[in-house]
Short mmCIF file of C-alpha atoms and ligand atoms in Angstrom, two decimals:
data_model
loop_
_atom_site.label_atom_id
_atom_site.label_comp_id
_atom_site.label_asym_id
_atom_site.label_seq_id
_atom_site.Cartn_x
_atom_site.Cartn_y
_atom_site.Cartn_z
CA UNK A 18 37.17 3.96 34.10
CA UNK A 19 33.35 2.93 33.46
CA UNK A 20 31.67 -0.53 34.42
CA UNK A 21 30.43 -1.27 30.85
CA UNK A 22 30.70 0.50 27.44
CA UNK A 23 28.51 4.12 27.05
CA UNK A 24 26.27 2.57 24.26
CA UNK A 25 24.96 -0.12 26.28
CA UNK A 26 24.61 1.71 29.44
CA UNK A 27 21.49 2.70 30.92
CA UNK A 28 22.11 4.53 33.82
CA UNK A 29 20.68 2.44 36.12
CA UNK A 30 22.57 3.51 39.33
CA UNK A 31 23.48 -0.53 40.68
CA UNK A 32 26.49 -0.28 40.12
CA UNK A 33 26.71 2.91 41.60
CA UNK A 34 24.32 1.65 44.55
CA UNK A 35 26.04 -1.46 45.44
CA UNK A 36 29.54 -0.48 45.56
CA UNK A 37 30.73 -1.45 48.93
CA UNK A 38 33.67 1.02 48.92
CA UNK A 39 31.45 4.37 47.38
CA UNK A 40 34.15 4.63 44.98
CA UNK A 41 31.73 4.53 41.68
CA UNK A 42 30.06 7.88 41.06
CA UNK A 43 27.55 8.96 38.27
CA UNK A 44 28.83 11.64 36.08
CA UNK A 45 27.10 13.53 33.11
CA UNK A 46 28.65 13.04 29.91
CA UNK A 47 28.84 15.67 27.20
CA UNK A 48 25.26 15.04 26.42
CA UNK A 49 23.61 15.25 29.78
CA UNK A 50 23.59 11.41 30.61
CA UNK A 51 24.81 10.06 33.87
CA UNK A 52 27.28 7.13 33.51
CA UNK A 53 29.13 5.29 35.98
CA UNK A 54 32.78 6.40 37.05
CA UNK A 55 35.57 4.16 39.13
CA UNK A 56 37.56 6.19 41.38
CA UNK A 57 40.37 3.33 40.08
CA UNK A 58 42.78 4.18 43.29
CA UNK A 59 39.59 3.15 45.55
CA UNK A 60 38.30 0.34 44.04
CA UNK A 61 39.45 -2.99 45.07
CA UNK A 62 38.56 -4.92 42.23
CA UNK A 63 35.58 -7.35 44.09
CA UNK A 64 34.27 -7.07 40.81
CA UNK A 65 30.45 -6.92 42.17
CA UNK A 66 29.56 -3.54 39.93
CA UNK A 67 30.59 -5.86 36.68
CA UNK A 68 28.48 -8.93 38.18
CA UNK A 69 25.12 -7.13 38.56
CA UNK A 70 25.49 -5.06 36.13
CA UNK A 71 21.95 -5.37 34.23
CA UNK A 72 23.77 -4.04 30.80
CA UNK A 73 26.34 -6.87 30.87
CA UNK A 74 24.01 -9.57 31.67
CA UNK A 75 21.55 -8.81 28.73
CA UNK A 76 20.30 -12.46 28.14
CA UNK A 77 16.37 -11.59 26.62
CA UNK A 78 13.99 -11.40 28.98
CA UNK A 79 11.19 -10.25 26.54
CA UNK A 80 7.61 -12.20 27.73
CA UNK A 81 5.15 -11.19 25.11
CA UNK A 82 1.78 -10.67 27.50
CA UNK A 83 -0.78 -12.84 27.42
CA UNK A 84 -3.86 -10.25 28.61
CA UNK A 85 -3.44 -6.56 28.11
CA UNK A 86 -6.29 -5.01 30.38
CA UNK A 87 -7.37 -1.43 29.69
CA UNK A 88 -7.98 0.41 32.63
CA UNK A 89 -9.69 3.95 33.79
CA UNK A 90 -9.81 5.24 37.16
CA UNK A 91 -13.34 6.17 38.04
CA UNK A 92 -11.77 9.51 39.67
CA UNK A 93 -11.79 11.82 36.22
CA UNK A 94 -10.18 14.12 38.61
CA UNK A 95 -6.94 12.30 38.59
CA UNK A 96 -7.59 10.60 35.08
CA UNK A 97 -6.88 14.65 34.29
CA UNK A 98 -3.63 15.07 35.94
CA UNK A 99 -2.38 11.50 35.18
CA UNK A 100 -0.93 10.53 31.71
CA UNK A 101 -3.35 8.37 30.70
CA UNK A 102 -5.83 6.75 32.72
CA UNK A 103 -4.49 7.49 36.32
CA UNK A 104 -3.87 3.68 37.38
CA UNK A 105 -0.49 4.41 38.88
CA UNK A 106 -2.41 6.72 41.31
CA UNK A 107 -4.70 3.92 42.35
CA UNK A 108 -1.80 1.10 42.87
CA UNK A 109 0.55 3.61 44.59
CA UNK A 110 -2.77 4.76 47.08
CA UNK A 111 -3.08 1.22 47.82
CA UNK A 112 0.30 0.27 48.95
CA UNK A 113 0.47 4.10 51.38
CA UNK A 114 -2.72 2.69 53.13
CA UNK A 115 -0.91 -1.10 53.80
CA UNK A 116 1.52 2.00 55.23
CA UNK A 117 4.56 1.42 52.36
CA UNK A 118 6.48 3.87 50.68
CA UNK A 119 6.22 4.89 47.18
CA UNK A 120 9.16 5.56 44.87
CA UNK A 121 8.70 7.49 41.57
CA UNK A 122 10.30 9.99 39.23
CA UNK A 123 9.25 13.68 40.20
CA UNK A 124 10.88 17.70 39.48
CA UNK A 125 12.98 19.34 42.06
CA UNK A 126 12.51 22.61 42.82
CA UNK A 127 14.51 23.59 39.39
CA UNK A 128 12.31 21.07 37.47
CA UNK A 129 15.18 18.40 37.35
CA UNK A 130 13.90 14.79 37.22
CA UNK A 131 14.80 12.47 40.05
CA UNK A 132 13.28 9.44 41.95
CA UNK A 133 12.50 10.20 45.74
CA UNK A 134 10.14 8.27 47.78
CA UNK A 135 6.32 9.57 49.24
CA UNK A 136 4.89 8.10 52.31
CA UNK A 137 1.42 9.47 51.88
CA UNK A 138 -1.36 10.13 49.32
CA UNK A 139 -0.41 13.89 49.64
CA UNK A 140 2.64 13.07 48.24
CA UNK A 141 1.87 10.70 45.47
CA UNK A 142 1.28 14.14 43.33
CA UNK A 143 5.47 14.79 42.48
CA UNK A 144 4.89 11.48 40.67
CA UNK A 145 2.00 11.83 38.70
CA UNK A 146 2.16 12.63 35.02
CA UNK A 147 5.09 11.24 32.78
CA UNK A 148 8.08 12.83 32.73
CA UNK A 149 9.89 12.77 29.13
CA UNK A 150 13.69 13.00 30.55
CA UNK A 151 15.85 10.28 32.26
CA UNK A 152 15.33 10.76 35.84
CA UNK A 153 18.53 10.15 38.22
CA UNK A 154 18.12 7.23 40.99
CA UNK A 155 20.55 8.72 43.43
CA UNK A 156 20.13 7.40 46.60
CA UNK A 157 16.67 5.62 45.99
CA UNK A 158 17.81 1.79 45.44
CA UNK A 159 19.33 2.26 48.88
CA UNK A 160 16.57 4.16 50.44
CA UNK A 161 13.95 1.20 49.34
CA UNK A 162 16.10 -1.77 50.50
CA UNK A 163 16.30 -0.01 53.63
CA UNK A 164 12.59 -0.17 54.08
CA UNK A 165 12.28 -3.35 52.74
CA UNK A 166 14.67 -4.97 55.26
CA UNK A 167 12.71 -3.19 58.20
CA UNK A 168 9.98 -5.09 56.89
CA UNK A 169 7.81 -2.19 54.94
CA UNK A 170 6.20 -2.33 52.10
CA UNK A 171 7.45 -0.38 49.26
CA UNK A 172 6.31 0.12 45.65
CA UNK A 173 8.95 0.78 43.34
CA UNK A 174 7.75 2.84 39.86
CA UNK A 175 10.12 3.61 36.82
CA UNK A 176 11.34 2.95 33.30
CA UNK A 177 12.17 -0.74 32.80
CA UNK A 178 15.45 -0.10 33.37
CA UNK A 179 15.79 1.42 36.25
CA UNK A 180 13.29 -1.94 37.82
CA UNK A 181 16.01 -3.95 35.74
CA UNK A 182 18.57 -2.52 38.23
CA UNK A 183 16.51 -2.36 41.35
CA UNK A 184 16.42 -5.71 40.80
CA UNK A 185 20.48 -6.34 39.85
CA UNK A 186 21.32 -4.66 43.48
CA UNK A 187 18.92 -5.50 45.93
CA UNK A 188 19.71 -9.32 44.65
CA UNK A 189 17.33 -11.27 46.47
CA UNK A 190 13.47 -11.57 46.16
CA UNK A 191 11.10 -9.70 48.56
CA UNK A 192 7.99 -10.25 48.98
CA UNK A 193 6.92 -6.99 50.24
CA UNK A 194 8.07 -5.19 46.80
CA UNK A 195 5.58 -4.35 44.10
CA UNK A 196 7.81 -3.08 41.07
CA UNK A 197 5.81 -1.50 38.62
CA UNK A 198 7.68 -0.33 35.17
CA UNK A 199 6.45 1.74 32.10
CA UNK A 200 5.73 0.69 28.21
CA UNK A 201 9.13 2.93 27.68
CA UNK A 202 9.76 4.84 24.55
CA UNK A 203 12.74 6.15 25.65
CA UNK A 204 14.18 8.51 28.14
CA UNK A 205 15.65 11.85 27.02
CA UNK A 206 18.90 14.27 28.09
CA UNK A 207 18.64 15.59 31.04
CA UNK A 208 20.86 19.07 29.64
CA UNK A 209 18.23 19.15 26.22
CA UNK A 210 15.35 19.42 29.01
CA UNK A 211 17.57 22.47 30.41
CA UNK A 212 18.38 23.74 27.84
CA UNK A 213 14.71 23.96 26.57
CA UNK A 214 13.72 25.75 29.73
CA UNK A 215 16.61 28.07 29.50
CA UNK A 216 15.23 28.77 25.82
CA UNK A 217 11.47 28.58 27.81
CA UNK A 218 12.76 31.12 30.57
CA UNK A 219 14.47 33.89 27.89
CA UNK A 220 11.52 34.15 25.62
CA UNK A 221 8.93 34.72 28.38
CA UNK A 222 11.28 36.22 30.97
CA UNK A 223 10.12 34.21 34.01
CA UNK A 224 10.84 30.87 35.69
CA UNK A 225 8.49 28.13 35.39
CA UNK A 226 6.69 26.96 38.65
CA UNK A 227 4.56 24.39 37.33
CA UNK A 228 5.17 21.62 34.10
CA UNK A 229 3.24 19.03 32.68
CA UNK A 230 4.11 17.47 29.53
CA UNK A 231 0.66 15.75 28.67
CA UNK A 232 -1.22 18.60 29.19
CA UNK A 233 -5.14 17.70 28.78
CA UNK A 234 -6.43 20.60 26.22
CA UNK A 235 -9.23 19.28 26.76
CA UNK A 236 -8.70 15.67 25.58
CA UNK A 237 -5.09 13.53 26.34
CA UNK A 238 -4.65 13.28 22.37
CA UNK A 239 -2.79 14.96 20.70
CA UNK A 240 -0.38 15.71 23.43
CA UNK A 241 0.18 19.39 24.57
CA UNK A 242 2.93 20.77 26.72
CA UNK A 243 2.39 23.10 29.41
CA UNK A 244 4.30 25.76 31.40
CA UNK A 245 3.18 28.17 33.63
CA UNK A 246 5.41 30.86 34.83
CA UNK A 247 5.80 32.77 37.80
CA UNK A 248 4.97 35.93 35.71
CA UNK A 249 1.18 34.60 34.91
CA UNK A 250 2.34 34.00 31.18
CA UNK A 251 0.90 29.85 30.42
CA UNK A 252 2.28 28.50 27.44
CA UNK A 253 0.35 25.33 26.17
CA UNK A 254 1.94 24.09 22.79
CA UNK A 255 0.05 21.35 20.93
CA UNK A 256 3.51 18.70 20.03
CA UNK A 257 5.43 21.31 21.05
CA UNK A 258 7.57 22.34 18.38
CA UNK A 259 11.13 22.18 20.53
CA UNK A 260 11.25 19.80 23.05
CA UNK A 261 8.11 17.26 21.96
CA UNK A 262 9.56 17.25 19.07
CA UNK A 263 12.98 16.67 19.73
CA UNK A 264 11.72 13.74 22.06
CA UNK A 265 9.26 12.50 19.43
CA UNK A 266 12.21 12.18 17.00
CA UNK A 267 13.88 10.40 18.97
CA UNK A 268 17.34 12.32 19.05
CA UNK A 269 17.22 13.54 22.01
CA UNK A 270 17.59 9.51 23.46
CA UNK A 271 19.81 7.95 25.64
CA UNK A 272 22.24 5.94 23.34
CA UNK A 273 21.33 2.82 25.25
CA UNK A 274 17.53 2.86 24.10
CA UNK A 275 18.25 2.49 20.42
CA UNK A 276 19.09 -1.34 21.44
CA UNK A 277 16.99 -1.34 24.92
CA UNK A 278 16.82 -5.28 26.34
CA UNK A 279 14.04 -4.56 28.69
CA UNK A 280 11.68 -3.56 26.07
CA UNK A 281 8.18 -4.43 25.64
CA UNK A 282 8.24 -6.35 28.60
CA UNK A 283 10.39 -6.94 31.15
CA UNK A 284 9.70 -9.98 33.61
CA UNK A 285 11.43 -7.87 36.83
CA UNK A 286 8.58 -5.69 36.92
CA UNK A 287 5.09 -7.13 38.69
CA UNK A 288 2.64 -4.41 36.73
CA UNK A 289 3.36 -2.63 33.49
CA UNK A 290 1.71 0.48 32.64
CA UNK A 291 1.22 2.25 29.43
CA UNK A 292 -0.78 4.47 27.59
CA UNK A 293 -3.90 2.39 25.46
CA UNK A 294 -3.48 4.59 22.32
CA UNK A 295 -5.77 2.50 20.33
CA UNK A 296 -8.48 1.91 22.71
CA UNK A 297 -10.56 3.82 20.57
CA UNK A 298 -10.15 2.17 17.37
CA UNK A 299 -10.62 -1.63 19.60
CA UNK A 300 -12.91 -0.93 22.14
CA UNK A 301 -14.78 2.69 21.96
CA UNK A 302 -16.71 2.10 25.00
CA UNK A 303 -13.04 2.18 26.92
CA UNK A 304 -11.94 5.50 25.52
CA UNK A 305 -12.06 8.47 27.60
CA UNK A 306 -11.02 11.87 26.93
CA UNK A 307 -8.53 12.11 29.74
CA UNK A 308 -7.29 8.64 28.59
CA UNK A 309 -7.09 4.88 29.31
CA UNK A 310 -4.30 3.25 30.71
CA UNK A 311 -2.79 0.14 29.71
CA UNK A 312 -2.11 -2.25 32.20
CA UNK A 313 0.08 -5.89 31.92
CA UNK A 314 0.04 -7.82 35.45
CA UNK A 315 3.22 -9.92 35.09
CA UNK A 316 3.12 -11.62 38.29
CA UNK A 317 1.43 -12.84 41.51
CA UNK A 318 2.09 -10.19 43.07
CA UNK A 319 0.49 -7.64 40.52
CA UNK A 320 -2.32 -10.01 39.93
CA UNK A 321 -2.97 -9.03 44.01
CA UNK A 322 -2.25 -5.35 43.68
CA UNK A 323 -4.80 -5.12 40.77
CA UNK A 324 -7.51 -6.99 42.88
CA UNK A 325 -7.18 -4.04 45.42
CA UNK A 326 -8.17 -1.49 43.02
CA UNK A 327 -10.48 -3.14 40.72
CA UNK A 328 -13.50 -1.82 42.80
CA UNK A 329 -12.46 1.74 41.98
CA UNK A 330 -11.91 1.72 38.32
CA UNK A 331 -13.95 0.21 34.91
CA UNK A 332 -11.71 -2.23 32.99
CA UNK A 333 -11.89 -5.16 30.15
CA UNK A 334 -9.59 -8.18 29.79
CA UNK A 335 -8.34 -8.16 25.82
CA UNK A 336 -7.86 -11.74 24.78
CA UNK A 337 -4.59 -13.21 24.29
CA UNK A 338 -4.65 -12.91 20.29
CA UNK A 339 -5.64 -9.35 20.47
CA UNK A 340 -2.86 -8.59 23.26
CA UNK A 341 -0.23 -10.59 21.29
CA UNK A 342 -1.37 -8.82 18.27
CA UNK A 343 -1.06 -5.21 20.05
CA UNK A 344 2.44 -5.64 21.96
CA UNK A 345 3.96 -6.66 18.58
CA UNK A 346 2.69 -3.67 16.48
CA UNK A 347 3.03 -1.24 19.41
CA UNK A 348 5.84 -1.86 21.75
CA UNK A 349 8.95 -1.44 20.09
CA UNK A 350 11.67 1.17 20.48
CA UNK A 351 13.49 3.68 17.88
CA UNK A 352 14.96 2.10 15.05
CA UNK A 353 18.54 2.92 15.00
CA UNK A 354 19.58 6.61 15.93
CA UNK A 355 18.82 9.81 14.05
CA UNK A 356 20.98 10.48 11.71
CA UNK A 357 22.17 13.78 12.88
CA UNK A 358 22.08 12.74 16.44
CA UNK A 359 25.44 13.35 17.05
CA UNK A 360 25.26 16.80 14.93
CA UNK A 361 22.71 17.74 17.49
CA UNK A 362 24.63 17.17 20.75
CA UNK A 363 27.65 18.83 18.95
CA UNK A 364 25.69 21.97 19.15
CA UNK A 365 23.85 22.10 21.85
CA UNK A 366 25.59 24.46 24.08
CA UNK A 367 26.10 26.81 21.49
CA UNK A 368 23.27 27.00 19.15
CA UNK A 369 19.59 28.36 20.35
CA UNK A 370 17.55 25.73 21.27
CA UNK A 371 14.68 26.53 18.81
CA UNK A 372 17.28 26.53 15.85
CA UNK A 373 18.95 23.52 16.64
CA UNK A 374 16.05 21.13 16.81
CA UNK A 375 14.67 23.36 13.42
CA UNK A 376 17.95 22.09 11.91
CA UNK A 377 18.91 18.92 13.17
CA UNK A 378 15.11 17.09 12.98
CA UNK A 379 13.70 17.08 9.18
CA UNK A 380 10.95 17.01 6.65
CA UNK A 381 12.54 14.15 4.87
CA UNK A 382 12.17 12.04 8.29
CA UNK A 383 8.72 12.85 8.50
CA UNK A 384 8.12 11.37 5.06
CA UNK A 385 9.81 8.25 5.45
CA UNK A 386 7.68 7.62 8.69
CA UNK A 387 4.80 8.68 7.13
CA UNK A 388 5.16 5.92 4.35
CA UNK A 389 6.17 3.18 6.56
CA UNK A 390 2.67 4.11 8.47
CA UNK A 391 0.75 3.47 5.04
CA UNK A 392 3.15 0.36 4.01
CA UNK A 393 2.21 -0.89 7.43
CA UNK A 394 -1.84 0.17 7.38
CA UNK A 395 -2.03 -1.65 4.31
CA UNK A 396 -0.72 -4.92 5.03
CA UNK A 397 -2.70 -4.60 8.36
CA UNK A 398 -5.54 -4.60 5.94
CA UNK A 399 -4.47 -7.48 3.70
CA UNK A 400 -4.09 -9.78 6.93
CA UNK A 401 -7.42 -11.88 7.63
CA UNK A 402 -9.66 -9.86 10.38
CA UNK A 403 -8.99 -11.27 14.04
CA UNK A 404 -11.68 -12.89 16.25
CA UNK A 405 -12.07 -10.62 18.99
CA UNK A 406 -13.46 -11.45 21.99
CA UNK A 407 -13.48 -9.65 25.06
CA UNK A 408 -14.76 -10.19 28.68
CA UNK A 409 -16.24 -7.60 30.05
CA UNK A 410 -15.93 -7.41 33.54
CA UNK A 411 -17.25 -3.90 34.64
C1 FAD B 522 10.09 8.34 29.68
C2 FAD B 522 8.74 7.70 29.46
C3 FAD B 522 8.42 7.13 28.23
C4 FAD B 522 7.17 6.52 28.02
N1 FAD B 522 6.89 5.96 26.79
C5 FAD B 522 5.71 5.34 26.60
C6 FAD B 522 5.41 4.72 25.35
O1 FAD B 522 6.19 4.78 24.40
N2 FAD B 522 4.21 4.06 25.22
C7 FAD B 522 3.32 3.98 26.24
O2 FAD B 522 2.27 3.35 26.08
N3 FAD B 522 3.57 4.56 27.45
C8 FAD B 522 4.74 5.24 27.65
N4 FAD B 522 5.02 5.81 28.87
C9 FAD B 522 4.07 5.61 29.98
C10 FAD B 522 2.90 6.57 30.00
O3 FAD B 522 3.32 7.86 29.61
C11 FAD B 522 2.25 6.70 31.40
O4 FAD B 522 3.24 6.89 32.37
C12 FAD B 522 1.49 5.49 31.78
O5 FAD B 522 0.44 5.34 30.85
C13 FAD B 522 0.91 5.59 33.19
O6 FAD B 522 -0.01 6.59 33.24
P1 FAD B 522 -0.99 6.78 34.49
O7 FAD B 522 -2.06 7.73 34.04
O8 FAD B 522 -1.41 5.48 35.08
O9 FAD B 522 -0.13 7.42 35.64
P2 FAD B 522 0.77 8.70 35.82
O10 FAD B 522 0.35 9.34 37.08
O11 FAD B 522 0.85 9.54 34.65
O12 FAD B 522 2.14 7.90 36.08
C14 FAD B 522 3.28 8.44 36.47
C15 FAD B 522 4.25 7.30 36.67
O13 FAD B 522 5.33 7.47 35.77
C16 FAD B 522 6.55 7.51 36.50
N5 FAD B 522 7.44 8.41 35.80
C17 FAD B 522 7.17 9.66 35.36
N6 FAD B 522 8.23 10.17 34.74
C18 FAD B 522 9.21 9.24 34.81
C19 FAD B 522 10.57 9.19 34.40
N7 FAD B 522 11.14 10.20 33.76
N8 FAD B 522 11.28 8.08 34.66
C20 FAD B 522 10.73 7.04 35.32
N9 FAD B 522 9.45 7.03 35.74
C21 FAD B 522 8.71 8.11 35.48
C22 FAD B 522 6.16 8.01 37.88
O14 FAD B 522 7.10 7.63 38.84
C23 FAD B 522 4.83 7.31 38.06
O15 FAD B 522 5.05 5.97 38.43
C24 FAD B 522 6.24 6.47 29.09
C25 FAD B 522 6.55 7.08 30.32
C26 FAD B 522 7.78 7.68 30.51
C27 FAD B 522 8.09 8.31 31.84
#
């Protein structure tokens, strides 16, 4: 027995968390996704896992923001190993020296993706760079209420989602919780991500030791994916032609995040972070090579965090009109699922990876986004030009 239909869950792990008797536990699916599952002779029916349960309770919480800001850390060392512009570095810094935790998605030692928490700067480094799979909460919800009630600080970092169910089971405000989501454009199957690096580990004949999937080469765009292996072979593919691509897609998605609720914005999370794609086309004094972040402050609370780490970074306010303008063309999620989604998860286990996403992702897709791009350039172009005006601040 689940909590709430497989399309609309996420994965969040409240239910799972919150269960006073343990008897929920997250199992994979066919696909790779964790869902929710009732030991029913347990359970005692308080019906808390169908109360918080952020899936159930989808009433829109959409805020369109009022002031993007785009942000660089002045550190181009970290810019270079971030995703974009390295902000999350300089937040999750600020709360270890106030002596909180951090929680964030980073590999095990088999390059899985799961949340854990850091206590110092050392450890920030699991967390940095995005991570294109669904990561698994586990115990971390628990972990980080723990600290919170002994009166730490903690900084919470993940897909809005996952802050969406943070929020559903710790229930109550805290004032000593920064929650800081991501401009999410979906999270991908944890078994496509292993079954790329099985593919990965039988062509080069080696195990990976270290991954990033926005490799700089030299510049953060276009995107490359990297993997080193223990035999000194380094393969860096520009869009890498099997997993980026399956991601980029978009059949490789959770179900759930064809109709995701807590995108663009989310009003759980205190600081959203994205990548500023355009930055160079709007501001070209912003753009960097290793990238510029994107940053909405959503709250009091991020307002403060932000002030911390102004000192160490250049930024610019983007007025409301330009903001508005950007969050409607940019943040949206995948249109309905690929068409031979289900195709594709029929034969994953048994068809090479390479020949499967070949096979399942195709030319005519590429030429129906293609056109929508130009349908959408030119009304961009038939629309009156805006009045931008920006405040530089450093
Ligand atoms: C699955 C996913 C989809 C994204 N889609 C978009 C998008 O469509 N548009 C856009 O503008 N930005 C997107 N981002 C955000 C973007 O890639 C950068 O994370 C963001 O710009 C912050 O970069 P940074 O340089 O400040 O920090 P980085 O150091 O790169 O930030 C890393 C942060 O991302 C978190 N993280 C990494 N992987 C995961 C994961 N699997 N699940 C949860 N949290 C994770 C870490 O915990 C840490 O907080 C996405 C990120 C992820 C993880």
């Amino acid at each position: 027995m689940s909590v709430v239909r497989n399309s609309l869950c996420n994965g969040c792990h409240a239910c799972y968390s919150i269960c006073p008797w343990n008897c929920i536990s997250m199992t994979p699916d066919h696909e790779g996704f964790l869902y929710p599952r009732i030991d029913t002779l347990q359970c005692k029916n308080c019906g808390l896992c169908e109360k918080i349960c952020p899936a159930l309770h989808r009433e829109k919480q959409k805020i369109q923001p009022d002031n993007l800001i785009a942000v660089i850390n002045n550190d181009a060392a970290t810019r270079k190993i971030s995703s974009s512009g390295g902000v999350f570095t300089l937040l999750a810094e600020t709360v270890i020296r106030q002596h909180g935790a951090v929680f964030g998605a980073a590999f095990d030692a088999d390059f899985h993706v799961q949340h854990d928490a850091a206590e110092s700067i050392e450890g920030l480094a699991a967390f940095r760079g995005s991570k294109y799979v669904q990561s698994s909460i586990g115990e971390s919800y628990k972990a980080c209420k723990k600290r919170l009630d002994e009166g730490q600080k903690a900084l919470f970092s993940g897909t809005p989602c996952q802050i969406a169910g943070l929020k559903a089971y710790l229930q109550s405000e805290y004032t000593n919780l920064y929650c800081l989501d991501l401009i999410c454009g979906g999270a991908s199957s944890p078994k496509v991500w292993e079954k790329y690096l099985a593919y990965q580990k039988s062509i080069y004949h080696s195990k990976p030791v270290r991954i990033s999937f926005r490799y700089k080469n030299p510049n953060w765009n276009p995107m490359y994916m990297l993997l080193e292996f223990e035999n000194g072979v380094r393969y860096v593919s520009k869009n890498d032609l099997y997993f980026h691509k399956s991601y980029g897609y978009g059949i490789s998605l959770r179900p759930s995040c064809f109709q995701c609720n807590f995108r663009p914005v989310n009003q759980g999370s205190d600081i959203t972070l994205g990548d500023f794609w355009k930055i160079k086309k709007y501001f070209p004094g912003m753009y960097d090579r290793y990238g510029t972040s994107l940053v909405i402050l959503n709250s009091e609370k991020g307002k403060e965090l932000f002030e911390h780490i102004k000192a160490q970074c250049k930024y610019v306010y983007i007025n409301s009109e330009l903001s508005k303008e950007y969050a409607r063309t940019t943040f949206k999620c995948f249109k309905g699922r690929h068409r031979n989604r289900d195709l594709f998860f029929k034969h994953l286990d048994t068809m090479p990876f390479d020949t499967l996403v070949k096979k399942y992702t195709d030319y005519l897709l590429i030429f129906r986004m293609l056109l929508q791009k130009i349908v959408r350039r030119c009304f961009d172009k038939l629309r009156k030009p805006m009045n931008v005006n920006t405040m530089v601040e450093k």
